Short mmCIF file of C-alpha atoms in Angstrom, two decimals:
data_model
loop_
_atom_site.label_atom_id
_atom_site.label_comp_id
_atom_site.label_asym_id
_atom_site.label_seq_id
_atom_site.Cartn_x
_atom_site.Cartn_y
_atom_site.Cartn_z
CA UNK A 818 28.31 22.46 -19.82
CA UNK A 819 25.21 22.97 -22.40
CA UNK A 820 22.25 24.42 -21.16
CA UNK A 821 18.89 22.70 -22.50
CA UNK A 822 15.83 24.85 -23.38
CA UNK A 823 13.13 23.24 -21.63
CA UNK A 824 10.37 24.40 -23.67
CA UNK A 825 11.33 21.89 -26.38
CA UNK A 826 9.78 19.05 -25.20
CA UNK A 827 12.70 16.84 -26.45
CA UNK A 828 15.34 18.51 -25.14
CA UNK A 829 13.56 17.92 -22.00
CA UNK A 830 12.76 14.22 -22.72
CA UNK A 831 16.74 13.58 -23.74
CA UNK A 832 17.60 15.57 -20.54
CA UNK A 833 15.58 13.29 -18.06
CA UNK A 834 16.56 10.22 -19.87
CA UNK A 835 20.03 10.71 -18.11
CA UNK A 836 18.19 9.79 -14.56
CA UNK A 837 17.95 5.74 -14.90
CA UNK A 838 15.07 4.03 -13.11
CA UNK A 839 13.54 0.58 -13.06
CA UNK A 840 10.44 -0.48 -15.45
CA UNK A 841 7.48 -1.30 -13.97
CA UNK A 842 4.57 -3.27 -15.78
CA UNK A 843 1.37 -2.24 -13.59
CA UNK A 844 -1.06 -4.71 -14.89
CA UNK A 845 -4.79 -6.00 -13.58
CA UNK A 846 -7.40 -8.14 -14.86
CA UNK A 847 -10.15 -5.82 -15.89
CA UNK A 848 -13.89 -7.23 -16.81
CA UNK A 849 -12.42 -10.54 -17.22
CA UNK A 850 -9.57 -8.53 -19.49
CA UNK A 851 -6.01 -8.68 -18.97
CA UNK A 852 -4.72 -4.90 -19.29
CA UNK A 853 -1.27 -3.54 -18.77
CA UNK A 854 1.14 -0.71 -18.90
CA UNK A 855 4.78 -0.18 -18.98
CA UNK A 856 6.17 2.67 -16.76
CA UNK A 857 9.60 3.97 -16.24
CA UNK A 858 8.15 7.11 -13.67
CA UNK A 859 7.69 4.43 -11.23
CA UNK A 860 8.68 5.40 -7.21
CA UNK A 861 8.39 3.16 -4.46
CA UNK A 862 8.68 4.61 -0.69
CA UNK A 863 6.01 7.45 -1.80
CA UNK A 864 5.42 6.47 2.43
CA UNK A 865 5.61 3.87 4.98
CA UNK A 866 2.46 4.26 6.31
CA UNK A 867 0.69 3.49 4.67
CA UNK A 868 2.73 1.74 2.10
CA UNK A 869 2.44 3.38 -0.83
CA UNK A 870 4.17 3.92 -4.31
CA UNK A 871 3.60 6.32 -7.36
CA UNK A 872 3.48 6.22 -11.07
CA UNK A 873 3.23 8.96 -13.43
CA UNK A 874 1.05 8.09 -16.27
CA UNK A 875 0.71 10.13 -19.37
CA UNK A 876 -3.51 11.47 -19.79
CA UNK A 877 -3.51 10.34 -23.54
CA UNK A 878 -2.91 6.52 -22.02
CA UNK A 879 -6.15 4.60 -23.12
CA UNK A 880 -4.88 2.00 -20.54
CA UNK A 881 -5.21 3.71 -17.42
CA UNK A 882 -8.47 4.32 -17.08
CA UNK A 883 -9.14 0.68 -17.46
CA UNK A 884 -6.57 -0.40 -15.43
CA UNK A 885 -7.88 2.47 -12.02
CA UNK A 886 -11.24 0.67 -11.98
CA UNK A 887 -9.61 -2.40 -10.93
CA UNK A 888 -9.90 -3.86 -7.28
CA UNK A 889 -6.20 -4.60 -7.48
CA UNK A 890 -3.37 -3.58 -9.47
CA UNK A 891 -0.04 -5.73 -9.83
CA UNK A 892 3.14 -4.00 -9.97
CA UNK A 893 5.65 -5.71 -11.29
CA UNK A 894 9.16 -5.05 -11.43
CA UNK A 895 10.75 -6.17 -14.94
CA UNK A 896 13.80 -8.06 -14.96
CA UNK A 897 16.87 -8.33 -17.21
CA UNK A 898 15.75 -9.91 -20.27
CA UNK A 899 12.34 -8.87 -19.94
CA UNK A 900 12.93 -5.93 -23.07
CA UNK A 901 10.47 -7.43 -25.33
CA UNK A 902 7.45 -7.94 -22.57
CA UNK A 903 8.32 -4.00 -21.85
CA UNK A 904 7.73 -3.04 -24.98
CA UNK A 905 4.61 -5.05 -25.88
CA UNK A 906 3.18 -3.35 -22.38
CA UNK A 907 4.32 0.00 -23.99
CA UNK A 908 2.56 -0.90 -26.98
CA UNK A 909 -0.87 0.56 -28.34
CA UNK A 910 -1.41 -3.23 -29.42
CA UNK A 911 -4.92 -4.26 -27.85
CA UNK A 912 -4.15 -7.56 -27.39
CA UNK A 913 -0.58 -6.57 -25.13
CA UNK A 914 -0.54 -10.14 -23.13
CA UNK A 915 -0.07 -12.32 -26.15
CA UNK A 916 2.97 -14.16 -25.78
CA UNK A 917 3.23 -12.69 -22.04
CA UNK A 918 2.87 -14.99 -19.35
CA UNK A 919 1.52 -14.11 -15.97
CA UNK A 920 -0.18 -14.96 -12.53
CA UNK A 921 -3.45 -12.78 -10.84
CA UNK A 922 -4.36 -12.66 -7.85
CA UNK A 923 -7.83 -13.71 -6.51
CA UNK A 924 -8.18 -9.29 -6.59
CA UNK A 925 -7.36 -9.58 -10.43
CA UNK A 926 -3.68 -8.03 -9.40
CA UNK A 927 -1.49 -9.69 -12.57
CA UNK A 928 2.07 -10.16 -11.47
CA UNK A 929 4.49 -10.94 -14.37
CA UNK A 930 6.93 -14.48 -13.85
CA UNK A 931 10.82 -13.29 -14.17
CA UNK A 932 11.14 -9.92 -12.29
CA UNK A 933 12.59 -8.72 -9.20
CA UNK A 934 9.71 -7.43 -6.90
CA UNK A 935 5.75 -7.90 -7.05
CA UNK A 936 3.40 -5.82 -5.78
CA UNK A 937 -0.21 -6.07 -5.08
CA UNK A 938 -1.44 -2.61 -5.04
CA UNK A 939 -5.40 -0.70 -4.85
CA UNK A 940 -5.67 3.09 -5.96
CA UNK A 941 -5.36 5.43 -3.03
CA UNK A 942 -5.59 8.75 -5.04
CA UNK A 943 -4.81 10.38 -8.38
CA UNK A 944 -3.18 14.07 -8.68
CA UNK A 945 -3.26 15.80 -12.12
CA UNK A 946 0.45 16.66 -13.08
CA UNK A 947 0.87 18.29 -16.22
CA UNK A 948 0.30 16.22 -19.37
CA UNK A 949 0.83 13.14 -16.46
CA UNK A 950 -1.36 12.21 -13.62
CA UNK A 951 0.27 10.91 -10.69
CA UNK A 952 -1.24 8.02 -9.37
CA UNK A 953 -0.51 6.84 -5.50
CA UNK A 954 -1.17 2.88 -5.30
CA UNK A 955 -1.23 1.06 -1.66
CA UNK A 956 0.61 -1.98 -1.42
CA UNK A 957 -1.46 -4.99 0.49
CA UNK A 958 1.37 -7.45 -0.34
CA UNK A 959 4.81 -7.69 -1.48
CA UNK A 960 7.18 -10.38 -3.27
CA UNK A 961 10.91 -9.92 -3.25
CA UNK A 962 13.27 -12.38 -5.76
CA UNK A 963 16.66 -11.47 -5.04
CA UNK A 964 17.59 -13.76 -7.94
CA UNK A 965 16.66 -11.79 -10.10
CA UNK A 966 18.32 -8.83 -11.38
CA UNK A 967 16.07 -5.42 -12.48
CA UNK A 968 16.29 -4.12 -15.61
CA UNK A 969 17.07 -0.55 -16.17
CA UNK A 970 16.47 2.18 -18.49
CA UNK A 971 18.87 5.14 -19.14
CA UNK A 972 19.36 7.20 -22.42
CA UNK A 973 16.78 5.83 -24.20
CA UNK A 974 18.15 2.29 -23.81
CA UNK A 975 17.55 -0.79 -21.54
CA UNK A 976 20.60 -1.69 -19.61
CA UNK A 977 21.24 -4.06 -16.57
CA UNK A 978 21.81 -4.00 -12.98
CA UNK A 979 24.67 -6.04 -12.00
CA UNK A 980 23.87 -7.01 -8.49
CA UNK A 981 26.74 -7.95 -6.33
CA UNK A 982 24.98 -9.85 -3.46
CA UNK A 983 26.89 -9.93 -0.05
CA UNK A 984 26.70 -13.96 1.50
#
């Protein structure tokens, strides 16, 4: 077994990349202005009551703070085949939704066509966490497609979920 030295920050970074999660794009229209983010420190089940879910978000994003001023934030979970749309949200392009399709809610939540869970979420609180804060969203609605199959990212690489669905 190798031991990593967690003050190098990549060591670190290569070290957590063996942990896969889902992507999240957590996306709201903001003065009329479609603005998005794509997350991989996304956690749902934060608590049942309320519903809530986290995401870590780094402080140099110049998203964020855009996107907690909104009334509603959509949280969508990306889907296979969704790579390119995750990047593009990951992007420091300004103009991120060219070429991405999407839906908002009358609450300006957007929800992204082609994943496997929506979420229409409002900020419930914000906790500084290192070079992250960790924002808690509440969920006022929810939108499960089974059909579709989450994308996943582990070692630095996009990867899918085979889902085996029981009839």
């Amino acid at each position: 077994m190798s031991v990593i030295n967690v003050s190098e920050s990549l060591d670190v970074r290569k070290a957590f990349s063996n942990f896969p999660s889902g992507v999240a794009a957590i996306c709201a229209i903001v003065d009329g202005v479609p603005k998005g983010l794509a997350a991989s420190s996304f956690t749902v089940g934060v608590s049942l009551e309320p519903p809530l879910v986290s995401v870590a978000v780094q402080n140099s994003s110049t998203t964020w703070p855009s996107l907690r001023k909104a009334e509603r934030i959509g949280v969508s979970i990306l889907g296979t085949g969704q790579e390119l749309t995750c990047r593009q949200l990951a992007s420091k392009n300004p103009d991120k939704f060219d070429d991405i399709s999407y839906t908002s809610t009358d609450g300006g939540a957007i929800l992204i066509p082609g994943c496997s869970l929506w979420l229409d979420c409002s900020l419930f609180a914000e906790y500084p966490a290192g070079d992250h804060v960790v924002a808690l969203l509440e969920v006022h609605g929810a939108d499960v497609h089974l059909q579709e199959s989450p994308i996943i990212f582990h070692d630095s690489k996009f990867k899918s979920l085979d889902l085996a669905r029981s009839r």
